[in-house]
Short mmCIF file of C-alpha atoms in Angstrom, two decimals:
data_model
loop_
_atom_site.label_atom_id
_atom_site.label_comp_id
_atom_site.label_asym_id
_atom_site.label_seq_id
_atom_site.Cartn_x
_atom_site.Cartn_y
_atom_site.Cartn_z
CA UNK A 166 8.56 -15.32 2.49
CA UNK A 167 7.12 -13.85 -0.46
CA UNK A 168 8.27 -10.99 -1.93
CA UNK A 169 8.32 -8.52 -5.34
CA UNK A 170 10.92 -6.35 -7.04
CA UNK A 171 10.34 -3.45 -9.16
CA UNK A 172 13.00 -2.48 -11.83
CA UNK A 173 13.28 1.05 -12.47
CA UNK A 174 13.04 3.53 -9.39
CA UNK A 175 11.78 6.15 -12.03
CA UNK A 176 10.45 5.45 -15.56
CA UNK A 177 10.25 8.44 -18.06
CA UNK A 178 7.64 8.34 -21.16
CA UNK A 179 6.43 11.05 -23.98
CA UNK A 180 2.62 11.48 -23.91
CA UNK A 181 1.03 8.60 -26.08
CA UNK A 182 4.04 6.29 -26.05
CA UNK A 183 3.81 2.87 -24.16
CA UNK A 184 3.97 2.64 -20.67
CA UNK A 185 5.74 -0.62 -19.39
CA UNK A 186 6.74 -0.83 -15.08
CA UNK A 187 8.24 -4.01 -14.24
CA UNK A 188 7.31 -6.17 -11.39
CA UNK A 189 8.84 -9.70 -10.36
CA UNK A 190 7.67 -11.88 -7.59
CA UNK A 191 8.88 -14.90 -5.46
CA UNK A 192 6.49 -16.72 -3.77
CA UNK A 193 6.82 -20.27 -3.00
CA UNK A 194 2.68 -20.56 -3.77
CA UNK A 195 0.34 -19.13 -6.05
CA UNK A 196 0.73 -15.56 -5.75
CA UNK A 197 -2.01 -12.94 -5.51
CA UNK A 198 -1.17 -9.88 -7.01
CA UNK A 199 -2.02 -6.20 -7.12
CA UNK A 200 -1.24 -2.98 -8.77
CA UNK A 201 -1.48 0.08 -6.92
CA UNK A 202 -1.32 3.74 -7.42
CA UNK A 203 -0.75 6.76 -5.88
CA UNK A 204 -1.25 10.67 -6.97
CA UNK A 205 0.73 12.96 -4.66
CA UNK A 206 -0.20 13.50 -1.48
CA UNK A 207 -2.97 10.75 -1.44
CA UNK A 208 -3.38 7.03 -0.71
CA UNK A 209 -3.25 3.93 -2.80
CA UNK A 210 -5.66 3.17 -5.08
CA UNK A 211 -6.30 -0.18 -6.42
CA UNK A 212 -5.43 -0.48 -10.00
CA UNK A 213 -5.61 -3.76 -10.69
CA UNK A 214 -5.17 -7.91 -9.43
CA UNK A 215 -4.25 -10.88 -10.28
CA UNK A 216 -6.05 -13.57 -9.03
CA UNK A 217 -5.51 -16.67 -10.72
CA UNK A 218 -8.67 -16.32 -12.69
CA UNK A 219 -7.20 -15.01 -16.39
CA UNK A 220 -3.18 -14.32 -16.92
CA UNK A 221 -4.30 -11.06 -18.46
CA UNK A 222 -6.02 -8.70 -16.12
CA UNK A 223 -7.80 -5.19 -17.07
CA UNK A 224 -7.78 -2.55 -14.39
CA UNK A 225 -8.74 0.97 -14.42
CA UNK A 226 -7.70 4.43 -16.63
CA UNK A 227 -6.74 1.66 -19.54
CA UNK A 228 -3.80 0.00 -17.87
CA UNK A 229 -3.40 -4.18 -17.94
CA UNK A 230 -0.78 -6.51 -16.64
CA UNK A 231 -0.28 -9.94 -17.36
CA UNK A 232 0.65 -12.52 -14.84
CA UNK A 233 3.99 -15.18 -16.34
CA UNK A 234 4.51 -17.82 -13.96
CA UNK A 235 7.64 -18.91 -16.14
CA UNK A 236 9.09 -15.40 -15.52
CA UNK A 237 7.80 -14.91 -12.32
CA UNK A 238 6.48 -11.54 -13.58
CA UNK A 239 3.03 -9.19 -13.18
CA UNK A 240 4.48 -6.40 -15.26
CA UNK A 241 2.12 -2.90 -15.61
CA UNK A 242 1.13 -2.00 -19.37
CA UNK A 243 -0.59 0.88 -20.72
CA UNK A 244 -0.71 1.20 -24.72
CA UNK A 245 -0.36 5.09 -24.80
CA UNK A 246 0.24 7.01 -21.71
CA UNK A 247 -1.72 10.55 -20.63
CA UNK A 248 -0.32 13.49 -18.48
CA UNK A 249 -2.67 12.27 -16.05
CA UNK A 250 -1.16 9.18 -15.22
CA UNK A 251 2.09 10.56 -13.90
CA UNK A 252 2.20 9.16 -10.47
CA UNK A 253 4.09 6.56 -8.46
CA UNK A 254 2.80 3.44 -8.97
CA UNK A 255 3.50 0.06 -6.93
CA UNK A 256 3.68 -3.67 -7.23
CA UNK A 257 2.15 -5.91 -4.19
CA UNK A 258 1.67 -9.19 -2.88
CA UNK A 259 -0.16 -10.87 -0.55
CA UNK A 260 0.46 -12.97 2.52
CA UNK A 261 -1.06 -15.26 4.34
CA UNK A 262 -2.22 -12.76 6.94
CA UNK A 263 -3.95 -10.61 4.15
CA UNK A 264 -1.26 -7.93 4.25
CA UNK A 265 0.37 -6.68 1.05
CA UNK A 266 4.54 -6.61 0.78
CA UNK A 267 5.10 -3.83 -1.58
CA UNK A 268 7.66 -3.50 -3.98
CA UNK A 269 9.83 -0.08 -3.67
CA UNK A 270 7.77 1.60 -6.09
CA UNK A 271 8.07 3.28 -9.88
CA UNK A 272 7.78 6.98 -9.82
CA UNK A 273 6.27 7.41 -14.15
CA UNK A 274 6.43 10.96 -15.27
CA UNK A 275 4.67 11.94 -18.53
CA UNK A 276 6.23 14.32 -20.35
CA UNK A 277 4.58 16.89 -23.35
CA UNK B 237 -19.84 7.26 1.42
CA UNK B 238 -17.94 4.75 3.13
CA UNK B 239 -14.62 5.99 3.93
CA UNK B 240 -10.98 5.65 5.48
CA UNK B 241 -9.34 8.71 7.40
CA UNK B 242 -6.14 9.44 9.24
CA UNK B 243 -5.89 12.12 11.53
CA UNK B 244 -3.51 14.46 11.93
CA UNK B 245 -2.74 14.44 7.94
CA UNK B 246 0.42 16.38 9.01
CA UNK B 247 2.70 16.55 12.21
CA UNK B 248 6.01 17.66 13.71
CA UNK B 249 6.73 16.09 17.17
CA UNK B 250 10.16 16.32 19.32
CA UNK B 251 12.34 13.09 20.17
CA UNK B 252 10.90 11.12 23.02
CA UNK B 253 7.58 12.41 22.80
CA UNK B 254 4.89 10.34 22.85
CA UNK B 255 2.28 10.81 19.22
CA UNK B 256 -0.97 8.29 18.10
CA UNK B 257 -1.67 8.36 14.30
CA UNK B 258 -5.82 7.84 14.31
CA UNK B 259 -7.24 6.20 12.10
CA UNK B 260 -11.61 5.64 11.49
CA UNK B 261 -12.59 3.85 8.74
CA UNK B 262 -16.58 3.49 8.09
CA UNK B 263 -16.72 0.19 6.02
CA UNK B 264 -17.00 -2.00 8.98
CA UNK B 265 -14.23 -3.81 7.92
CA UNK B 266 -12.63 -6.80 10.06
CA UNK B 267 -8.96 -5.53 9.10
CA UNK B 268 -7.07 -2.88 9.64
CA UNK B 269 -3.35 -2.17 8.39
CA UNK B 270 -0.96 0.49 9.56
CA UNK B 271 2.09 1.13 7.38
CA UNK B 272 4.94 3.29 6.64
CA UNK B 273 6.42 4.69 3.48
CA UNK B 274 9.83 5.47 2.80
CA UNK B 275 12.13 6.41 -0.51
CA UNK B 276 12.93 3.41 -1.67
CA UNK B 277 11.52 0.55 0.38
CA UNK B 278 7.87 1.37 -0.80
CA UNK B 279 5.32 0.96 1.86
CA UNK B 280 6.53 -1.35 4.79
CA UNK B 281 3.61 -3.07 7.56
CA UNK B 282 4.02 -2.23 11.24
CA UNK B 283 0.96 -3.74 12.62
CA UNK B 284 -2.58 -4.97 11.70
CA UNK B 285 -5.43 -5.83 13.24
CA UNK B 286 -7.85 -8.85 12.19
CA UNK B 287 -10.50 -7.36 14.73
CA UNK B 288 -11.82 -6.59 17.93
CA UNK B 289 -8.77 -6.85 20.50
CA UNK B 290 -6.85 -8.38 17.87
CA UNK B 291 -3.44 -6.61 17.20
CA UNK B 292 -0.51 -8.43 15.48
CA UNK B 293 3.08 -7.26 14.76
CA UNK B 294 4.27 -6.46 11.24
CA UNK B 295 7.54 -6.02 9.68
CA UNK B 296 8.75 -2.94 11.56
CA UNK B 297 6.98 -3.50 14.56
CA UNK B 298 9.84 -1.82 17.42
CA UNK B 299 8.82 1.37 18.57
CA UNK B 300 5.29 1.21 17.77
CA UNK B 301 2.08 -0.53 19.32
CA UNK B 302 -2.00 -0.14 18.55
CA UNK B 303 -4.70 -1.06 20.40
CA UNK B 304 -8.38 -1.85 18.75
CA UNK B 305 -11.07 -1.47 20.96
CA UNK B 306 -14.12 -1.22 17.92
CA UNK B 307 -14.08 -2.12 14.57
CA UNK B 308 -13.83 1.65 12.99
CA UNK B 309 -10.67 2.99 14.91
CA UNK B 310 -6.88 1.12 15.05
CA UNK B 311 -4.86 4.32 16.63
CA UNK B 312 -1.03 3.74 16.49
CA UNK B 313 1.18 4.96 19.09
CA UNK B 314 4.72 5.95 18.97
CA UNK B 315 6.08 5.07 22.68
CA UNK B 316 8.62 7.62 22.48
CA UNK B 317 9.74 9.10 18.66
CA UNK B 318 12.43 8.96 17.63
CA UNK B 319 14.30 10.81 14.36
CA UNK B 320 14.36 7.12 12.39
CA UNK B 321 10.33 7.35 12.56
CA UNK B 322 10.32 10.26 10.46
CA UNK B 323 7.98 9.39 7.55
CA UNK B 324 4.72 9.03 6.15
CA UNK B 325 2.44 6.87 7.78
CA UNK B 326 -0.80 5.10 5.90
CA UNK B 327 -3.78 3.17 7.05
CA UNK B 328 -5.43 0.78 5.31
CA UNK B 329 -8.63 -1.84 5.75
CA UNK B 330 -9.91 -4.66 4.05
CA UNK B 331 -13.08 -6.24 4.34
CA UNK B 332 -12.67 -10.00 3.90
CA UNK B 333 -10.53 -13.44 4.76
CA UNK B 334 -9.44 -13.77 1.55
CA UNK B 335 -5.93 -12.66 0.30
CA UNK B 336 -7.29 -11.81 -2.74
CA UNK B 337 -9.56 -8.75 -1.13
CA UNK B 338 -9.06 -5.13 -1.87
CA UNK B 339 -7.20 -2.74 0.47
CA UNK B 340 -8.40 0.38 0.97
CA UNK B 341 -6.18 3.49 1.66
CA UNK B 342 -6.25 6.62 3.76
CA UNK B 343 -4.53 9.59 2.76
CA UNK B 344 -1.86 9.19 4.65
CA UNK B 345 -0.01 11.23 7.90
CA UNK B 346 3.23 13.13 7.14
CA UNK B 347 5.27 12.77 10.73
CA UNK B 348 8.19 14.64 11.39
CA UNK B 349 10.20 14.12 14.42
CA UNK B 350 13.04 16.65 15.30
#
């Protein structure tokens, strides 16, 4: 069964300091990955995948992860964070069946 | 604009009752998702749907069932609620058979059951 952690249940950054939310996976094949994001009180929105195509992967609103198969790790990066991206964000993979198994989730707060 | 929505977006139902989630999407995709969020196990899958009279059973499958009938709606019923079903409920649909394809979200239903 495949299946991702998250590290860090809430991650705390100053306004233009790095953002960095951590994301591990098992998977006994090639995973396919995905970011996702979610402002309060609304759905997910697709941030970003990995696909096997490149290791590093650009998404939206300037965030990037990059995909270590040594490390087993898809880990979120934004160079310098914005008020605006406070919001929980969440690490998924996909199955067979085309669902996504989440990860627990990071909740990022920006602060002034 | 093509679009996913969930119906009631808020709800407070009494133990044993019997509630459906709706849930119309306008993308004409082939499959639908229904899951549940909870602090600290993220969002888990109860059911999907691949299409047309196609329903399968997710992770957390016991105490719920859909039905799919057309592509656009996937309603999910709660048999009779219970206090453990408290939680936010979410929708989602892709459009292809590929793993790598792009869910897409509703906004979610808030369910409270006292």
């Amino acid at each position: 069964a495949q299946s991702v952690t998250q590290l860090g249940s809430h991650v705390s950054v100053s306004e233009g300091a790095l953002v960095l939310l951590r994301c591990n996976y098992s998977s006994s094949v090639p995973p396919y990955l995905f970011w996702y994001v979610q402002y309060p009180n609304q759905g997910l929105q697709l941030l970003l995948k990995y696909t096997s195509a490149a290791t590093l992967v650009k998404g939206i609103n300037g965030f990037e992860a990059e995909f270590k198969k040594s490390e087993t790790s898809f880990h979120l990066t934004k160079p310098s964070a914005h008020m605006s991206d406070a919001a929980e964000y969440f690490c998924a993979v996909a199955g067979s069946a085309r669902q996504l198994t989440f990860g627990s989730g990071t909740q990022l707060t920006v602060l002034p | 604009d093509a679009e996913i929505t969930q119906s009631p977006r808020h709800k407070i139902t009494e133990t044993g009752r019997q509630v459906t989630l709706a849930c119309h999407q306008t993308w004409n995709h082939n499959n639908m998702f229904w899951y549940r969020q909870d602090l600290g196990h993220g969002l888990r899958l109860i059911h999907y749907s691949y299409g047309v009279q196609d329903t399968n059973k997710g992770e957390v499958s016991d105490g719920y069932s859909v039905s799919r009938s057309n592509t656009e709606d996937l309603p999910l019923t709660l048999e009779s609620a219970a206090s453990s079903q408290t939680s936010v409920y979410f929708c989602a649909s892709s459009e292809s058979r590929v793993q790598d394809t792009e869910a897409f979200f509703g906004q979610g239903t808030r369910l409270t059951v006292v």
